[in-house]
Each structure stands twice: as C-alpha cells, then as structure tokens.
mmCIF file of C-alpha atoms in Angstrom:
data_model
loop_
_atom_site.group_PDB
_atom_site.id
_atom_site.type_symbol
_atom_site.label_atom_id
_atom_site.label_comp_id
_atom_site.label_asym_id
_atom_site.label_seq_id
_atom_site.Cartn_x
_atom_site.Cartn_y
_atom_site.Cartn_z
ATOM 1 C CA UNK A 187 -5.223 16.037 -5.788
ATOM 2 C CA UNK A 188 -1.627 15.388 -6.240
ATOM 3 C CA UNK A 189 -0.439 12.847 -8.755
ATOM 4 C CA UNK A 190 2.805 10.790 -8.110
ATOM 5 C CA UNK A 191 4.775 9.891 -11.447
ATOM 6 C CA UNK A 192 7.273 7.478 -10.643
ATOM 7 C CA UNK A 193 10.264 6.751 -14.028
ATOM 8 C CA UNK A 194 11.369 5.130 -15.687
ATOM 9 C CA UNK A 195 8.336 2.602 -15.764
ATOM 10 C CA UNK A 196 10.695 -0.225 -16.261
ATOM 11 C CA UNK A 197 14.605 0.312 -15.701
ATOM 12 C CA UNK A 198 16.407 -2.843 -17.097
ATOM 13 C CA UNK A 199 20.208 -3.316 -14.789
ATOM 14 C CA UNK A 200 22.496 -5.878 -13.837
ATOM 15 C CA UNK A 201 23.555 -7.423 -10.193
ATOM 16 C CA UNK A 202 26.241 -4.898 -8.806
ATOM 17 C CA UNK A 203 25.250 -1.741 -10.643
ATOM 18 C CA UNK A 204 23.213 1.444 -9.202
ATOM 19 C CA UNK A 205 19.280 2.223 -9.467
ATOM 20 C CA UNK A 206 18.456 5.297 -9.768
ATOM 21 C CA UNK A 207 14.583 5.573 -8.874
ATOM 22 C CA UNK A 208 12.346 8.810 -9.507
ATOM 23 C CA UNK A 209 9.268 9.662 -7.689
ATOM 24 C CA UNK A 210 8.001 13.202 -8.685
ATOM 25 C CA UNK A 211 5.059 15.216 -7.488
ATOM 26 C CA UNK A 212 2.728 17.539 -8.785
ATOM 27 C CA UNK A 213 2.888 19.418 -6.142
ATOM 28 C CA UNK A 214 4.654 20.146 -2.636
ATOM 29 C CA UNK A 215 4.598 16.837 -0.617
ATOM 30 C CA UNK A 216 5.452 16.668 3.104
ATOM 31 C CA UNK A 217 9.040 14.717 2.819
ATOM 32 C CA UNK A 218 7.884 13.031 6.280
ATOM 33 C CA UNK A 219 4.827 11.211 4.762
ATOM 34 C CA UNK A 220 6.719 10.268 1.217
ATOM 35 C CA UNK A 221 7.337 6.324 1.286
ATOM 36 C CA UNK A 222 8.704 3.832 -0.643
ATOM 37 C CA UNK A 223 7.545 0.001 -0.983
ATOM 38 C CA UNK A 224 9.059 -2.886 -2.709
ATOM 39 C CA UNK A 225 6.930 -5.748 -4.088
ATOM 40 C CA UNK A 226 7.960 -9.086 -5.420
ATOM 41 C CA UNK A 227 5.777 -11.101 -8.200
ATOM 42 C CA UNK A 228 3.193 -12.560 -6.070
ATOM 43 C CA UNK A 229 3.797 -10.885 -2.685
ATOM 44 C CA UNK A 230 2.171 -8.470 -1.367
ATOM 45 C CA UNK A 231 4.053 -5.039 -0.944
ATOM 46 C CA UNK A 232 6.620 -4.458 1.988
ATOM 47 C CA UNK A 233 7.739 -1.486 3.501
ATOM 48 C CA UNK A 234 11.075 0.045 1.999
ATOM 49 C CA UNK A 235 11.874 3.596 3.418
ATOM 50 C CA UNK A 236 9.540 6.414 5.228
ATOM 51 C CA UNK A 237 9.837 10.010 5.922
ATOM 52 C CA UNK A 238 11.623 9.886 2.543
ATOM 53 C CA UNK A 239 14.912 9.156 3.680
ATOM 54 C CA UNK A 240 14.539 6.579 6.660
ATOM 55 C CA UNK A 241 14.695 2.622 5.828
ATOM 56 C CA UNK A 242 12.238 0.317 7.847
ATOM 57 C CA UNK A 243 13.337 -1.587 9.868
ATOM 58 C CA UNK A 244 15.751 -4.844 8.401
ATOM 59 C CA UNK A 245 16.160 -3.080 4.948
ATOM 60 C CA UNK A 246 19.742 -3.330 3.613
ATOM 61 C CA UNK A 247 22.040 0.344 3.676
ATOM 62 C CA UNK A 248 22.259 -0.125 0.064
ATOM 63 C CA UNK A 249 18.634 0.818 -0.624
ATOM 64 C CA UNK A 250 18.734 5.040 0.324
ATOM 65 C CA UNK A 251 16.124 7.476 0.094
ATOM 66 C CA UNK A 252 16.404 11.225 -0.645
ATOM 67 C CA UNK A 253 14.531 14.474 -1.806
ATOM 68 C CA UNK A 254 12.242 16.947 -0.887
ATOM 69 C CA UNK A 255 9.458 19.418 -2.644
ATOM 70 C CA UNK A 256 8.408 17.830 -5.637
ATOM 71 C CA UNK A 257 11.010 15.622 -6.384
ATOM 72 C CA UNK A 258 12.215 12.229 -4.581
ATOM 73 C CA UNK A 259 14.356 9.594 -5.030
ATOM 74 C CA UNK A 260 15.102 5.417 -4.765
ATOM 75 C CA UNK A 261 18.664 4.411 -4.614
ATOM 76 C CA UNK A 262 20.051 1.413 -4.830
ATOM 77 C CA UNK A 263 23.834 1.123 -4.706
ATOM 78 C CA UNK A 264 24.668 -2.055 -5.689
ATOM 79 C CA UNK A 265 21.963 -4.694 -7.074
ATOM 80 C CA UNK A 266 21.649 -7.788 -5.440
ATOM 81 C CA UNK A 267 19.349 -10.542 -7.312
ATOM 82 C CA UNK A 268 16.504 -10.198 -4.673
ATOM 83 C CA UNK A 269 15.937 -6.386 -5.407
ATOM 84 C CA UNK A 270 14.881 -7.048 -8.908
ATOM 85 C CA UNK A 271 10.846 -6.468 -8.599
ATOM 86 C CA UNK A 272 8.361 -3.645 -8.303
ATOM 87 C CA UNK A 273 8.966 -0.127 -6.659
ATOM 88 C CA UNK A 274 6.062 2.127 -5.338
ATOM 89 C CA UNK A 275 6.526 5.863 -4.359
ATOM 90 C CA UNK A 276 3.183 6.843 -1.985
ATOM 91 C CA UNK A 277 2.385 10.119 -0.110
ATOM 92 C CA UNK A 278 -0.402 10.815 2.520
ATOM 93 C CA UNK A 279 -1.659 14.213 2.007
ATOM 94 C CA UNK A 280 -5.490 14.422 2.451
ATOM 95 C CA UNK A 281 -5.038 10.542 1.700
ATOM 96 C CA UNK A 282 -2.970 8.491 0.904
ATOM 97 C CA UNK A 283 -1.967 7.956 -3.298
ATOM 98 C CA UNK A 284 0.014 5.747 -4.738
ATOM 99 C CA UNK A 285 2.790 5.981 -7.834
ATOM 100 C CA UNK A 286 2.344 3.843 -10.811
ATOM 101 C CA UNK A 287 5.824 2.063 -10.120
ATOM 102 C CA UNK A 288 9.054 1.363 -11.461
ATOM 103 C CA UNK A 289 9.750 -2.154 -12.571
ATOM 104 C CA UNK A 290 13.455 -2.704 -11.786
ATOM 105 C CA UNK A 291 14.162 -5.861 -14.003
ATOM 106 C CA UNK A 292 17.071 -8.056 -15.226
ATOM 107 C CA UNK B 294 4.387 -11.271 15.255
ATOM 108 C CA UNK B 295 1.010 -9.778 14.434
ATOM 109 C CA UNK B 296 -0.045 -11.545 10.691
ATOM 110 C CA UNK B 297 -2.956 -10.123 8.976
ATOM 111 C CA UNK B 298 -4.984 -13.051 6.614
ATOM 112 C CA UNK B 299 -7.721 -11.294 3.937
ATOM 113 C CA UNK B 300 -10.671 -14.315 3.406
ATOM 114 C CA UNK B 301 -13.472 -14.128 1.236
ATOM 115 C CA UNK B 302 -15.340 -15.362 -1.957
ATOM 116 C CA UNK B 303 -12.915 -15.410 -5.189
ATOM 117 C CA UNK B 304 -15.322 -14.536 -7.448
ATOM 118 C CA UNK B 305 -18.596 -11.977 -7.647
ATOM 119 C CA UNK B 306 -20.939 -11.177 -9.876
ATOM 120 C CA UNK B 307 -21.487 -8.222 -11.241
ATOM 121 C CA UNK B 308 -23.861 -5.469 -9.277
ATOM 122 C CA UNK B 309 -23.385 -7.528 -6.097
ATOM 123 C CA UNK B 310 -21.196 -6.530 -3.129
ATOM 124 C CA UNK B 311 -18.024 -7.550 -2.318
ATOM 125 C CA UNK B 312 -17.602 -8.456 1.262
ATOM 126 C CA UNK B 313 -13.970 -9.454 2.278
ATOM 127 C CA UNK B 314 -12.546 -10.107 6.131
ATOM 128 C CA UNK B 315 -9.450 -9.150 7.309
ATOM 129 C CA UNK B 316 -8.135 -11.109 10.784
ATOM 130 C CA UNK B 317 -5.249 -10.285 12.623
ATOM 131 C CA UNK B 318 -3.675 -12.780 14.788
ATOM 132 C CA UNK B 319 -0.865 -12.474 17.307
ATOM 133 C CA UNK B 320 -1.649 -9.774 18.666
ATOM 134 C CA UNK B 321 -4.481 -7.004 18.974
ATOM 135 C CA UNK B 322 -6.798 -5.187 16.950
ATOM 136 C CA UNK B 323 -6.126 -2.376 19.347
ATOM 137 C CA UNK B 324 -8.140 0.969 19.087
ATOM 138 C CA UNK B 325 -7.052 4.380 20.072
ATOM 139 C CA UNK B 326 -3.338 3.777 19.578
ATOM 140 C CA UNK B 327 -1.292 4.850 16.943
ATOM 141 C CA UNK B 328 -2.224 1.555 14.264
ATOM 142 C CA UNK B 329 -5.093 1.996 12.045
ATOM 143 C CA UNK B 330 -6.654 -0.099 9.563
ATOM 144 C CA UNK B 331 -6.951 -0.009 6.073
ATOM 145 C CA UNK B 332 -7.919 -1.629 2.500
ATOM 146 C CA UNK B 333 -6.341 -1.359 -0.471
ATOM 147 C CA UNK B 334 -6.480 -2.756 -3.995
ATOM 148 C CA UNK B 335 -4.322 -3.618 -6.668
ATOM 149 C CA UNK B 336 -6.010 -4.582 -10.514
ATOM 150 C CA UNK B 337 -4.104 -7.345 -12.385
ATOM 151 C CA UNK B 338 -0.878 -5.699 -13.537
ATOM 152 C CA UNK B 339 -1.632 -2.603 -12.493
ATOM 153 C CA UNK B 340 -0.845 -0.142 -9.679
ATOM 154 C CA UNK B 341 -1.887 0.281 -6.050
ATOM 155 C CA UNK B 342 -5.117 2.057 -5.002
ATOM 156 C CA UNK B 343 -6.121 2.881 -0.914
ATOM 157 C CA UNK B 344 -10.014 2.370 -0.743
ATOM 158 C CA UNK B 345 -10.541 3.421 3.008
ATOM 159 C CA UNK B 346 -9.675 3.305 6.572
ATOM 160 C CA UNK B 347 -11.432 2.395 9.588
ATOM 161 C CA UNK B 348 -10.091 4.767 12.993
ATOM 162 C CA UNK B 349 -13.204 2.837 15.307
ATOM 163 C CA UNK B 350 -16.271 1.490 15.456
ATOM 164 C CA UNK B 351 -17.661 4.746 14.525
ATOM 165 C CA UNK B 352 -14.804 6.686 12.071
ATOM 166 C CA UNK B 353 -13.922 5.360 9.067
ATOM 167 C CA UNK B 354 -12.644 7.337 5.701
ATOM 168 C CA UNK B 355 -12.810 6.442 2.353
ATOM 169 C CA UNK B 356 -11.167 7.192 -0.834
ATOM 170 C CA UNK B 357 -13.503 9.362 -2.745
ATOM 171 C CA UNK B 358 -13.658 7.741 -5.848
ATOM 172 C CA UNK B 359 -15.426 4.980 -4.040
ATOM 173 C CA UNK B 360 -17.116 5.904 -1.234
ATOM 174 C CA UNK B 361 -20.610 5.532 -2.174
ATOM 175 C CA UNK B 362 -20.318 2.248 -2.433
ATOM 176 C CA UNK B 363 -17.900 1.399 0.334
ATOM 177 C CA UNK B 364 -18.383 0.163 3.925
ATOM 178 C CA UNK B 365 -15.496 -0.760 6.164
ATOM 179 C CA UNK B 366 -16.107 -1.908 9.935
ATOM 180 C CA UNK B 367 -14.268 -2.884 13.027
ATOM 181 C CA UNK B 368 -14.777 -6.221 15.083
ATOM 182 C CA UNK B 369 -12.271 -5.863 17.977
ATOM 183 C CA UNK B 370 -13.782 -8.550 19.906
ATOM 184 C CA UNK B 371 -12.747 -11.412 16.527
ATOM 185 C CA UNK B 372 -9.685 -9.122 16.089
ATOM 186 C CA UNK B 373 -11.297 -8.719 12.825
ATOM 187 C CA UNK B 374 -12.387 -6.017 10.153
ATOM 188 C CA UNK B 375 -14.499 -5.980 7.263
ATOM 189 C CA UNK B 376 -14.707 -4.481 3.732
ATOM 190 C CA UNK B 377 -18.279 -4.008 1.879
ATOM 191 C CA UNK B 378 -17.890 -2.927 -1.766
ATOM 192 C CA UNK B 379 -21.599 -2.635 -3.327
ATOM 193 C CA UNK B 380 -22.414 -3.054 -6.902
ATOM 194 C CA UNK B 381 -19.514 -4.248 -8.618
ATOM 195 C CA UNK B 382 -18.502 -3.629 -12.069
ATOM 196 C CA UNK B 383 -15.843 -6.089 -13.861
ATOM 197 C CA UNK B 384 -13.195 -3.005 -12.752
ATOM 198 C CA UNK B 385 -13.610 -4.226 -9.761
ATOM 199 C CA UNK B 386 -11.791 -7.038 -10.320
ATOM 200 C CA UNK B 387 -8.568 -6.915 -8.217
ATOM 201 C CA UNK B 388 -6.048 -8.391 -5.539
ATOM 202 C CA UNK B 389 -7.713 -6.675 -2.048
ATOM 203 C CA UNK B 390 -4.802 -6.231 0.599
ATOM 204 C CA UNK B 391 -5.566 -5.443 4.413
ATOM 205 C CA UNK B 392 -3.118 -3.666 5.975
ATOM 206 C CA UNK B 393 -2.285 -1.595 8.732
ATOM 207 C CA UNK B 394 -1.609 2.428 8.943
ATOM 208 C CA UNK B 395 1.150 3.596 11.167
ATOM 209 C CA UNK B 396 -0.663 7.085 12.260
ATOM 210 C CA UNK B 397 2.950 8.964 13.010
ATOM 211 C CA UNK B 398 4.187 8.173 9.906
ATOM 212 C CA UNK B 399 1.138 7.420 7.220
ATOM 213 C CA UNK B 400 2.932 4.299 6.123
ATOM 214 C CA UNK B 401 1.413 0.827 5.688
ATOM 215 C CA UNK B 402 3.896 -1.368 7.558
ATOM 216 C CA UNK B 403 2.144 -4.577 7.441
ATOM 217 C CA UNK B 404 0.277 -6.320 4.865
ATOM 218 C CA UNK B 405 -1.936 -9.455 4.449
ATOM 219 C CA UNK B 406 -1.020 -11.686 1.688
ATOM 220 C CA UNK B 407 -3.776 -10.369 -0.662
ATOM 221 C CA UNK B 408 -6.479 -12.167 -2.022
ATOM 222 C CA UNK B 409 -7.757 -12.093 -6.141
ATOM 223 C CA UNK B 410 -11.581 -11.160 -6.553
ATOM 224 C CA UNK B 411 -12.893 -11.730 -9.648
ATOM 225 C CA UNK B 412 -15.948 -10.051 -10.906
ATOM 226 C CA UNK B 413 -17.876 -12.593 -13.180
ATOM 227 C CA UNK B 414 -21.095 -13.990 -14.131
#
C-alpha cells in the first residue's frame, strides 16, 4: 500500500510570504490522481488542485501544484489570512489514501 | 447547486452499528455517470480516512481495514445513501463526511458538512 507523508506537520508563516508544501510517496503515484484539499477548523475539506498541478475550479493562481514520481508539491505564493488552515495530499491508486496534513498556521 | 447533508444519531454505544444517511438535494443521485459516492472519516484531530464507495445498487468497495464490518447502499429514489458500520469500538469515534467521487479524476469534489459520532456508553 502506498503511504503519503506530507511535511512539515505544522509550517508556522506570515500573510504575504510563500508555502512551500511537501507531499511524498512511497512509491510511484499516477500525477493525474494526486490531489490536494484545504480544510478550515470546523469545515469540512474542499477541493484545492487535481491531477497534481490543476486548481479546481474558483481557487486563487496563487495556490500551484507541481511534481511527479514520488515527490509533490503545495505552493502558495503569497499568504492571504484565509489560507491559514489544514492541507491534505491524497492519491487513488487501488483506493484512495490520504496524507496526514500540513497545518499552515500564523 | 447539488448540497450533500450527513444525519444520524450523535452518539453509539459500543458493539452497536453505526448507521448514518447521506441526502443530496438539488440535484440527482444519478447512477451510471461519472459521480460516485463515498464515506469518509476523520477522528478528532486527526487525519482523513476513505471507508468505502457505493458504484450502484449492487457495487460497492470498501477500504480494507474495515470492510467486515461495513455496509454502504444506494437509495436513488430519496436521492439518498446509507452507511452501516457494525460493532463499534470507542476508535470509532469520528466526524463521518459524505461526499462525492469524480470517476475521471478520483477526487472528492463535494462534501457534506460532516457530522461527530461519538462512541459511548
């Protein structure tokens, strides 16, 4: 089974500076079925970016997606108060699995 | 705009079954297209976990840490669909999400809003 580990666990930034997000596999993932989700305290998750590079639709074009293989990655170019919250990397092989998530906080 | 609303009892106690509804509304519960429908699960604090998808009436796939326990159905007439989760343990305890799989992609592109189970004598 392949295990997602998503780090930092928690990555501590200001409004206006850069997230760097990491999503790495334990083995070969299909870069169409590697997602990202964002989820806000007491929300449910929403859809962030698919196919590892393509943002749903009404996300912002500072939130960009990018990798392949093993290794994947969340950027966000310049913080805005309303991205601070919960970031989950998931991949469908046989099923779908789920990162343990990056807590982007103030 | 199609909404999806999870209902069900708050609490259970342990070795009973968790039974949880999930109704869409604005739309249609519509089989054979390219939507699916899905559970997942998310302890307090903790990370996300899929438990199973139903396809139809008749195809359904579950996660297989859990599938002896788990039964997920379809009711396309209500628009509805329907988690079973038998014998609970106190790991159990969790927000339950129904949501629905976008086959192309194998992306969950809408939620409900989630609802906390507890399981507790």
């Amino acid at each position: 089974e392949i295990v997602l580990t998503q780090s930092p666990g928690t990555l501590s930034l200001s409004p206006g500076e850069r997230a760097t997000l990491s999503c790495r596999a334990s083995q070969n993932v299909n870069s169409n079925y590697l997602t990202w989700y964002q989820q806000k305290p007491g929300q449910a998750p929403s859809l962030l970016i698919f196919g590892a590079s393509l943002r749903a639709t009404g996300i912002p074009d500072r939130f960009s997606g990018s990798g392949s293989g093993t290794d994947f990655t969340l950027t966000i170019s310049r913080l805005e108060p309303e991205d601070f919250a919960v970031y989950f990397c998931q991949q469908y092989d046989k099923s779908p699995l789920f990162g343990q998530g990056t807590r982007l906080e103030i | 705009q199609l909404l999806l609303h999870e209902s069900g009892p708050g609490v259970v106690k342990p070795s009973e079954t968790l039974s949880l509804t999930c109704t869409v509304s604005g739309g249609s519960l519509s089989v054979g297209s390219n939507y699916y429908w899905v559970w997942l699960r998310q302890p307090p604090g903790k990370g996300l976990q899929w438990i199973g998808t139903v396809f139809d009436s008749e195809t359904t796939d579950y996660n297989a840490s859990l599938q002896s326990r788990v039964t997920i159905s379809l009711d396309s007439p209500k628009n509805q669909f329907s988690l079973n989760l038998a014998s609970v343990t106190a790991t159990d305890t969790a927000v339950y999400y129904c949501a629905r799989l976008e086959y192309r992609s194998f992306v969950f592109d809408l939620w409900g809003q989630g609802t906390l189970v507890t399981v507790s004598a």
